Coordinates of C-alpha atoms in Angstrom, one line a residue:
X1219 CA 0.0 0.0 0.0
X1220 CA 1.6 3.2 -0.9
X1221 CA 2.0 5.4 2.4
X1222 CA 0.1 8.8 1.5
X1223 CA 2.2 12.5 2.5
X1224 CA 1.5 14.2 5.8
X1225 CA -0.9 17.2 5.2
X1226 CA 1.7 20.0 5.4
X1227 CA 1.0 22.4 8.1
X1228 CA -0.2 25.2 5.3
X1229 CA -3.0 22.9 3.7
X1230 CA -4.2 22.3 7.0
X1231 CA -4.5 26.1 7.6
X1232 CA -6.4 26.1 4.3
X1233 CA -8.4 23.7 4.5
X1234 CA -9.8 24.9 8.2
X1235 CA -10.1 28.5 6.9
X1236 CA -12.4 27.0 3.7
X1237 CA -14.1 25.0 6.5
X1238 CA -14.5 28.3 8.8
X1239 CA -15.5 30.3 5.4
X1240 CA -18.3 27.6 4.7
X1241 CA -19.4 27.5 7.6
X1242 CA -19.9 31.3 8.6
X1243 CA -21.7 32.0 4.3
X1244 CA -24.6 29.0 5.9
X1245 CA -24.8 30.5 9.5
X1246 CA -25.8 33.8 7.4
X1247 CA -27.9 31.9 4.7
X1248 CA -29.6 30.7 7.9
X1249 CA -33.7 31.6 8.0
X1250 CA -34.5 29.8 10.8
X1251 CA -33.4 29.5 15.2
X1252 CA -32.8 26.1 15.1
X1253 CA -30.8 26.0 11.6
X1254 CA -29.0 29.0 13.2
X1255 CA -28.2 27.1 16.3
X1256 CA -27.1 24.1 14.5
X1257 CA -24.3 26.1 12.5
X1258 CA -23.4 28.3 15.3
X1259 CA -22.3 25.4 17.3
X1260 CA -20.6 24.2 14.6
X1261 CA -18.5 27.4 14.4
X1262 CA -18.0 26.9 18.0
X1263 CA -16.5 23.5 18.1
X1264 CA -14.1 24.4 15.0
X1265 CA -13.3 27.8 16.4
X1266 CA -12.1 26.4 19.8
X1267 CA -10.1 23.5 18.7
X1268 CA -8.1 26.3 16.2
X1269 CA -7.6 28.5 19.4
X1270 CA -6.6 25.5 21.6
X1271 CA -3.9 24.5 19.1
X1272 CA -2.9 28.3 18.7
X1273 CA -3.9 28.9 15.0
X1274 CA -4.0 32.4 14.9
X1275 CA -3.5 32.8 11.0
X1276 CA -5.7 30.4 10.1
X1277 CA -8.6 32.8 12.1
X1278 CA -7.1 35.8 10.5
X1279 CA -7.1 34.4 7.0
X1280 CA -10.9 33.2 7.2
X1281 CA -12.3 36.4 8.5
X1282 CA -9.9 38.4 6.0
X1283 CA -11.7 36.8 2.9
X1284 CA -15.0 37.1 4.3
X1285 CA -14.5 40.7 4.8
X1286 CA -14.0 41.2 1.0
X1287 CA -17.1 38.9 0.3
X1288 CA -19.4 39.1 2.4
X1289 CA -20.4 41.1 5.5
X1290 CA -23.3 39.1 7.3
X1291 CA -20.9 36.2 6.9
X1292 CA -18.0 38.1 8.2
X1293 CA -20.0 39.5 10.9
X1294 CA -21.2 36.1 11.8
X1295 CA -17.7 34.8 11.7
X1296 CA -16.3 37.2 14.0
X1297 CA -19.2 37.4 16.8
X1298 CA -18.2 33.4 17.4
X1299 CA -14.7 34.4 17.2
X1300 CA -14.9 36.9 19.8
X1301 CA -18.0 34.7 22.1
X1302 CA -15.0 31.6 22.2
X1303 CA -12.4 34.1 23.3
X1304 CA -14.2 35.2 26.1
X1305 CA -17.0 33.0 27.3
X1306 CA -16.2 29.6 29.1
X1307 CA -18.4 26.7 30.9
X1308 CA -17.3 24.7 33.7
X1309 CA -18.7 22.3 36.2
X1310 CA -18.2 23.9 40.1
X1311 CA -19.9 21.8 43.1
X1312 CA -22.2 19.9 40.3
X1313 CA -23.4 22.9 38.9
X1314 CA -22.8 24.5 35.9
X1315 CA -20.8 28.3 35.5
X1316 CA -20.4 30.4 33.1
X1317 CA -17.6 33.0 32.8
X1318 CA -16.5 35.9 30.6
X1319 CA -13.9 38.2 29.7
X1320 CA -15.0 41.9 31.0
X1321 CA -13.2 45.1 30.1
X1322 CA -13.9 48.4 32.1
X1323 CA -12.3 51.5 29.8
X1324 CA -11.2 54.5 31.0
X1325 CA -10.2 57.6 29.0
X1326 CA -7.9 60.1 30.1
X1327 CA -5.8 62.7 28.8
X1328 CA -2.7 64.7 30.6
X1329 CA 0.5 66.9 29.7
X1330 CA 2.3 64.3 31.8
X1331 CA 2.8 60.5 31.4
X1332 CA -0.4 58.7 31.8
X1333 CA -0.1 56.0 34.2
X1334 CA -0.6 52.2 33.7
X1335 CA 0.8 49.1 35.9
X1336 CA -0.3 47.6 39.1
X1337 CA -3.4 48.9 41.1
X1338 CA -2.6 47.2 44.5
X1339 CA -4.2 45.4 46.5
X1340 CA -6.3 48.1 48.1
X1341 CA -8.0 49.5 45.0
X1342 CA -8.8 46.7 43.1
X1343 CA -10.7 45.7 45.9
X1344 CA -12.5 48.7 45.5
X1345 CA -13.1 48.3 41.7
X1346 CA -14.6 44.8 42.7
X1347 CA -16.8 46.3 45.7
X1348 CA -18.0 48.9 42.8
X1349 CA -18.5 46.9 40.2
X1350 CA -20.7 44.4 42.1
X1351 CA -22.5 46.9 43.8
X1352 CA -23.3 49.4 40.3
X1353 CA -22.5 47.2 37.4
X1354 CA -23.0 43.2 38.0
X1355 CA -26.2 41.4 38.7
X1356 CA -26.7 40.3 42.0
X1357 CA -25.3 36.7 42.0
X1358 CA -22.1 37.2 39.9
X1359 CA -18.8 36.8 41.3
X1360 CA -16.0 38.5 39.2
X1361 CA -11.9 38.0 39.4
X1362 CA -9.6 41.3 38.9
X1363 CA -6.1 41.3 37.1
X1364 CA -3.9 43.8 39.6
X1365 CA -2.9 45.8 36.7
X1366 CA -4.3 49.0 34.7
X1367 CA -3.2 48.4 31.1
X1368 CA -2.3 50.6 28.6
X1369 CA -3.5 49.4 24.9
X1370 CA 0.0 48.3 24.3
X1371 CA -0.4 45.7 27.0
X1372 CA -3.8 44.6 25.9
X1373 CA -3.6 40.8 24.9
X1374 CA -2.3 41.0 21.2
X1375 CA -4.4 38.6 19.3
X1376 CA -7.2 36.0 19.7
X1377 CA -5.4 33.0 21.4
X1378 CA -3.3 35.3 23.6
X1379 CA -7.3 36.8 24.9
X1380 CA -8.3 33.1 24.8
X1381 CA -5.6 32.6 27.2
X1382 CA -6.1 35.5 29.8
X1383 CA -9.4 34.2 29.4
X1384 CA -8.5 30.9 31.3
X1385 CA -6.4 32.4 34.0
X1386 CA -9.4 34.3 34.9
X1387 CA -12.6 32.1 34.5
X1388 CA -12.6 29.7 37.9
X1389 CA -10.9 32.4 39.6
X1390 CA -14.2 34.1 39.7
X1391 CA -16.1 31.9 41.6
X1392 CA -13.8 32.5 43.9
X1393 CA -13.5 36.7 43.8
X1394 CA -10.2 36.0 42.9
X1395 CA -7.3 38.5 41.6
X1396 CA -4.8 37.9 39.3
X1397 CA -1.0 39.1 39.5
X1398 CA 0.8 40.0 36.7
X1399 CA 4.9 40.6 36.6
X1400 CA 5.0 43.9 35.0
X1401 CA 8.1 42.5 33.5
X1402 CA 6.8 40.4 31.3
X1403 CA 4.3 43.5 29.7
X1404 CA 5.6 45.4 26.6
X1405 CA 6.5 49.1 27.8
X1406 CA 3.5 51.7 27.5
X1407 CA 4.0 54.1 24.5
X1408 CA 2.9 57.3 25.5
X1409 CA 0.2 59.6 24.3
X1410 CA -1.5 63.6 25.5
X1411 CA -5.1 61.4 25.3
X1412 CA -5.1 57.4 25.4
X1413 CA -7.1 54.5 27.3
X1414 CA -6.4 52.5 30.3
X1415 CA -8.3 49.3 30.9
X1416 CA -9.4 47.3 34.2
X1417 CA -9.6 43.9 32.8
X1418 CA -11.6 40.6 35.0
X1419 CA -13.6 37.9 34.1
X1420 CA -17.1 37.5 35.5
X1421 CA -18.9 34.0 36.3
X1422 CA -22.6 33.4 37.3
X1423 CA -24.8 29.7 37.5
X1424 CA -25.7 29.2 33.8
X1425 CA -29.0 31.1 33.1
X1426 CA -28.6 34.2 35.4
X1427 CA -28.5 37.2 34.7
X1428 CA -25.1 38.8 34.3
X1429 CA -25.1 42.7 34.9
X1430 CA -27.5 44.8 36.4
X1431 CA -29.7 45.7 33.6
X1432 CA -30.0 42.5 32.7
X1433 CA -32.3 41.7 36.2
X1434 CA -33.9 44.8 37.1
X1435 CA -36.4 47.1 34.8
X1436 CA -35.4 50.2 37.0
X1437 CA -31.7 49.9 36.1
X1438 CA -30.6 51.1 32.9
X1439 CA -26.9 50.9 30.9
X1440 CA -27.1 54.6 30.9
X1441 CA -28.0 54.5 34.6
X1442 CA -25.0 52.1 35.2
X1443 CA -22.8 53.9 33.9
X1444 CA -23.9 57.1 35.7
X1445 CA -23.4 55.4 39.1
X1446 CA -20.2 53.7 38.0
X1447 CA -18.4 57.1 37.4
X1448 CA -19.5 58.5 40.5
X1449 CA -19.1 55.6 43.0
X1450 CA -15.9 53.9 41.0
X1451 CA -14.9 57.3 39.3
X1452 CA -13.3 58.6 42.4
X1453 CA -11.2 55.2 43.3
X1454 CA -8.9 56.3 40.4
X1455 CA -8.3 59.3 41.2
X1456 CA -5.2 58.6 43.2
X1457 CA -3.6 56.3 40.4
X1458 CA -4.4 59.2 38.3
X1459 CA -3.2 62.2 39.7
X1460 CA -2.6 65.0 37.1
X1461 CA -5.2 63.3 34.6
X1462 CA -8.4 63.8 33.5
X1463 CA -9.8 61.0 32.9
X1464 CA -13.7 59.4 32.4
X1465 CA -14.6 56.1 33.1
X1466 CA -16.9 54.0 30.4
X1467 CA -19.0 51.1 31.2
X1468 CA -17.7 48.0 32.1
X1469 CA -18.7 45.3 29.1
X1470 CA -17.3 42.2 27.8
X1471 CA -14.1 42.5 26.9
X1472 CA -14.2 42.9 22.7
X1473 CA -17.6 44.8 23.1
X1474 CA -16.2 47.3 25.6
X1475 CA -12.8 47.8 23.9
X1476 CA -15.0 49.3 20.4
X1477 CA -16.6 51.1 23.0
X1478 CA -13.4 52.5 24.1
X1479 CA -12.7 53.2 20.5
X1480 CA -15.5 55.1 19.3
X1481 CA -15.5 56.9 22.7
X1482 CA -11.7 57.8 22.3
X1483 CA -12.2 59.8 19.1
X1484 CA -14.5 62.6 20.2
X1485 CA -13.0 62.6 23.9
X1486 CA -9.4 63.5 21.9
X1487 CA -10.8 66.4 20.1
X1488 CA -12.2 67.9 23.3
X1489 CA -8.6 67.3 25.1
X1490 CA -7.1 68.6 22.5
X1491 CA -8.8 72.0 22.2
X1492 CA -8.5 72.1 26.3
X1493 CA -4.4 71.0 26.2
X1494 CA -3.7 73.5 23.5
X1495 CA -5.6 76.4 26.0
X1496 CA -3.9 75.3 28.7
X1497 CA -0.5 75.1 27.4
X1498 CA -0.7 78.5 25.2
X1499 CA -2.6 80.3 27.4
X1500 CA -5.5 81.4 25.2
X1501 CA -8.9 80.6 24.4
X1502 CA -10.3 78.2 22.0
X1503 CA -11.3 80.9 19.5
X1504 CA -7.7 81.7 18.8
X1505 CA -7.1 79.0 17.5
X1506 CA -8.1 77.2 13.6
X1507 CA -8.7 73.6 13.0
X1508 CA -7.8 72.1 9.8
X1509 CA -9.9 68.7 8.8
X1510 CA -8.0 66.1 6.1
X1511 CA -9.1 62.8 4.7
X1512 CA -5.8 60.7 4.3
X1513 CA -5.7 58.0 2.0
X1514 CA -3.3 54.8 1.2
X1515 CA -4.7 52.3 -1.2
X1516 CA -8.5 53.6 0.1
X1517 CA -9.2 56.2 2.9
X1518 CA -7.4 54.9 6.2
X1519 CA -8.7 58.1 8.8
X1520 CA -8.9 61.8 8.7
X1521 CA -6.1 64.0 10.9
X1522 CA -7.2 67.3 12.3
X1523 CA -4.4 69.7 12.8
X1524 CA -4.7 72.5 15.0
X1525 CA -2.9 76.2 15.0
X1526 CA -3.4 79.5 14.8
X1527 CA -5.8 81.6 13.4
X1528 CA -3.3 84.0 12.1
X1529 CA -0.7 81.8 11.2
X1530 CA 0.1 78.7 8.8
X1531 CA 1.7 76.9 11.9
X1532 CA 0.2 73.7 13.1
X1533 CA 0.7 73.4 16.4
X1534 CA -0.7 70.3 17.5
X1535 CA -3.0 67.0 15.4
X1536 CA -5.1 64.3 16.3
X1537 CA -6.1 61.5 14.2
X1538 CA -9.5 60.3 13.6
X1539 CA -9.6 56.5 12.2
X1540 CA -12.3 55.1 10.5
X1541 CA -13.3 52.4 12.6
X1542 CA -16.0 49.4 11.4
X1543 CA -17.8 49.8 8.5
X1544 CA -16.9 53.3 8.1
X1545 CA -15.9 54.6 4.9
X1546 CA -15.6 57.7 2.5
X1547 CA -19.2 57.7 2.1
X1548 CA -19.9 58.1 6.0
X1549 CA -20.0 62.1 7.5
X1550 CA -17.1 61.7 9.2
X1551 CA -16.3 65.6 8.9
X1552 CA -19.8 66.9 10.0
X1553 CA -19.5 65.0 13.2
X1554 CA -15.4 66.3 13.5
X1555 CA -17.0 70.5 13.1
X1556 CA -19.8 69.9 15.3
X1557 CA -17.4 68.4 17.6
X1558 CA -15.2 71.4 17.7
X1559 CA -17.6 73.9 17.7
X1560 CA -18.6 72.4 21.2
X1561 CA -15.2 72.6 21.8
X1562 CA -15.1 76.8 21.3
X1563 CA -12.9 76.2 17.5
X1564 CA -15.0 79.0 15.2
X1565 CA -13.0 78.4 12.1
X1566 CA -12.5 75.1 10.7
X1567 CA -10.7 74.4 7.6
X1568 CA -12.4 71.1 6.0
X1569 CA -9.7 70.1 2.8
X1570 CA -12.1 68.2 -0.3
X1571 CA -8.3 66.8 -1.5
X1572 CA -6.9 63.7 -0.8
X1573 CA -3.9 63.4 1.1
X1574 CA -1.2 60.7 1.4
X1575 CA -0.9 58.7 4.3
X1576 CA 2.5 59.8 5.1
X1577 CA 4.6 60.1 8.1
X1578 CA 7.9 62.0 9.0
X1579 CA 10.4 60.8 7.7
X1580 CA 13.1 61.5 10.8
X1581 CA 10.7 60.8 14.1
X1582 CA 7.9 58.7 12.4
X1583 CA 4.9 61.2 13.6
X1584 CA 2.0 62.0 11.4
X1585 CA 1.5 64.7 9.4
X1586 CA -1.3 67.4 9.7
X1587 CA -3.1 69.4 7.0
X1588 CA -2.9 73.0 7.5
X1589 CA -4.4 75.8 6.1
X1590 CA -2.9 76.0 2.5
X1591 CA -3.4 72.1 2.2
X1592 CA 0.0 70.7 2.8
X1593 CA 1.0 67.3 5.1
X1594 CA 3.1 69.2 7.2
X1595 CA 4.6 68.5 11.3
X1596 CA 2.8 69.5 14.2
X1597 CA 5.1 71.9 16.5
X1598 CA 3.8 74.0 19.5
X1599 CA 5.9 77.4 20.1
X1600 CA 9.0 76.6 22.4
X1601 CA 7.6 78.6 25.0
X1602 CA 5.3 76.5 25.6
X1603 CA 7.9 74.0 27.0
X1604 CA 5.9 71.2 26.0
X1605 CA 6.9 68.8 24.4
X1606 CA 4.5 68.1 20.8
X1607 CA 2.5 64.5 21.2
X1608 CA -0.2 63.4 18.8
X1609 CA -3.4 62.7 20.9
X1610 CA -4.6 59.5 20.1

């Protein structure tokens, strides 16, 4: 009998990708619950076996073609993607748990190096005391990692999530904390406006409710959230000295970090305007915003740059990226004025032209639009003895 070749490790990728691909096209073909069900489980089992043997590309190459074929399918691919990251079931004293990855977001924005690293022992206590108490339904148990991470520490990937995910899960029946060696975290890059993350993992008896508006009519996300900022808001302070900073709504962990995201854009605008009055001394109407769309092979995110209204100079720019489904054809620059006009800016400059998606060449920073319609480097005045970072 002639002894048939090993499947390389490539064909194997392949052929689970195809298999992924398949699969996620019939889940969104799918005109019926228990037809959904059926292929949604069958997404589940091939999903976790590829994250339990570590197949990152072959997760990325699936949801890559899907993007350029089809979005329901896409969509449906990455909602079970994100669901087996984060979501486990165990057995605990015969009965059965259920556990998920939670993110807590917390923008901020300062003229001095925003913290991130261990919270100690004390306060994340107090996160876990606030979070039950404002955010969690009554009968979950959550586990706390002792660490406020910056997005550069964030879990890179979905198997490295799927991991944290595990360290987590049973510690939450528990109210357990996890400790991280700061060590072994890449270093924080640092930005005038960025996020910080509480991260945990949340378990409740299969079939409970799991946050608060999930169990009472009276209790609202928006209500949540209100209580959260002014119960947990003031815990942070003292990790946060010389920031301002504004807690967002504790959610699972992929669902809160877009939330983070979308939230990030408008909050850097406003910091922006307020860092560039602080630092110059003078009032937002001094000052002129400049709007450009910048473009590689399609349009990656618009950069607003920011000087004076009697001058070319740019002093300062922040980047808006086009996040989702977003594209050329969404009013990305009507939200941007109105934005600023909150913000006290009276004359915005909004460029029709595209620009390149360029960077300097000498420091790597991006480069701003400014009045005359030229990619050029943001530089506050020297007297302003600050040094010039992008908000982010």
């Amino acid at each position: 009998m002639i002894k048939r070749p090993r499947a390389s490790r490539r064909s194997r990728h392949t052929a689970e990708a195809e298999e992924l691909i398949w699969m996620a096209n019939s889940l969104a073909d799918s005109c019926n619950m228990a037809e959904d069900r059926f292929w949604q489980d069958s997404l589940v089992r091939l999903v976790n076996e590829i994250l339990a043997a570590g197949e990152e590309d072959t997760l990325n190459t699936a949801l890559d073609a899907l993007a350029k074929a089809d979005t329901q399918a896409w969509n449906e691919l990455a909602d079970v993607v994100e669901s087996c990251c984060e979501i486990r079931t165990f057995l605990q004293d015969g009965k059965e748990w259920q556990s998920i990855l939670i993110a807590a977001p917390v923008l901020s924005w300062s003229r001095y190096a925003i913290p991130s690293g261990p919270l100690g022992r004390e306060l994340t206590q107090q996160m876990r005391v606030h979070l039950g108490a404002h955010v969690l339904a009554s009968d979950v148990k959550v586990a706390l990692v002792d660490y406020l991470f910056s997005p550069d520490q964030l879990p890179q990937g979905y198997c490295n999530t799927t991991q944290l995910t595990d360290a987590l899960g049973e510690l939450a029946i528990g109210n357990g904390t996890l400790t991280l060696d700061p060590k072994q975290l890449p270093e924080t890059k640092q930005f005038l406006s960025d996020t910080r993350y509480l991260i945990g993992a949340i378990a409740v008896p299969h079939g409970k409710p799991l946050f608060r508006w999930n169990e009472n009519d009276n209790v609202t996300r928006e209500s949540a959230l209100k209580e959260w900022i002014k119960q947990g808001g003031p815990c942070l302070e003292p990790l946060l000295t010389g920031c301002a900073f504004q807690p967002l709504l504790a959610d699972a962990y992929h669902a809160a970090c877009r939330t983070a995201d979308m939230a990030s854009r408008p909050y850097s605008l406003r910091a922006s305007v307020a860092f560039l009055q602080t630092t110059l001394g003078k009032p937002a109407e001094s000052l002129r915003a400049v709007i450009g769309a910048f473009y590689d092979k399609r349009l990656e995110e618009y950069r607003i740059g920011f000087g004076p209204r009697d001058s070319e100079a740019i002093y300062h720019g922040v980047i808006w990226p086009l996040l989702g489904s977003e594209d050329e054809n969404t009013d990305v620059v009507s939200e941007v004025e109105t934005l600023l006009r909150e913000s006290g800016i009276k004359e915005i400059v909004a460029h029709n032209q595209q620009f390149p998606f360029e960077f300097c060449e000498d420091c790597g920073a991006p480069l701003y639009p400014n009045v005359e319609g030229e990619p050029v480097h943001a530089e506050l005045p020297e007297q302003s003895n600050t040094p010039s970072q992008t908000l982010h």
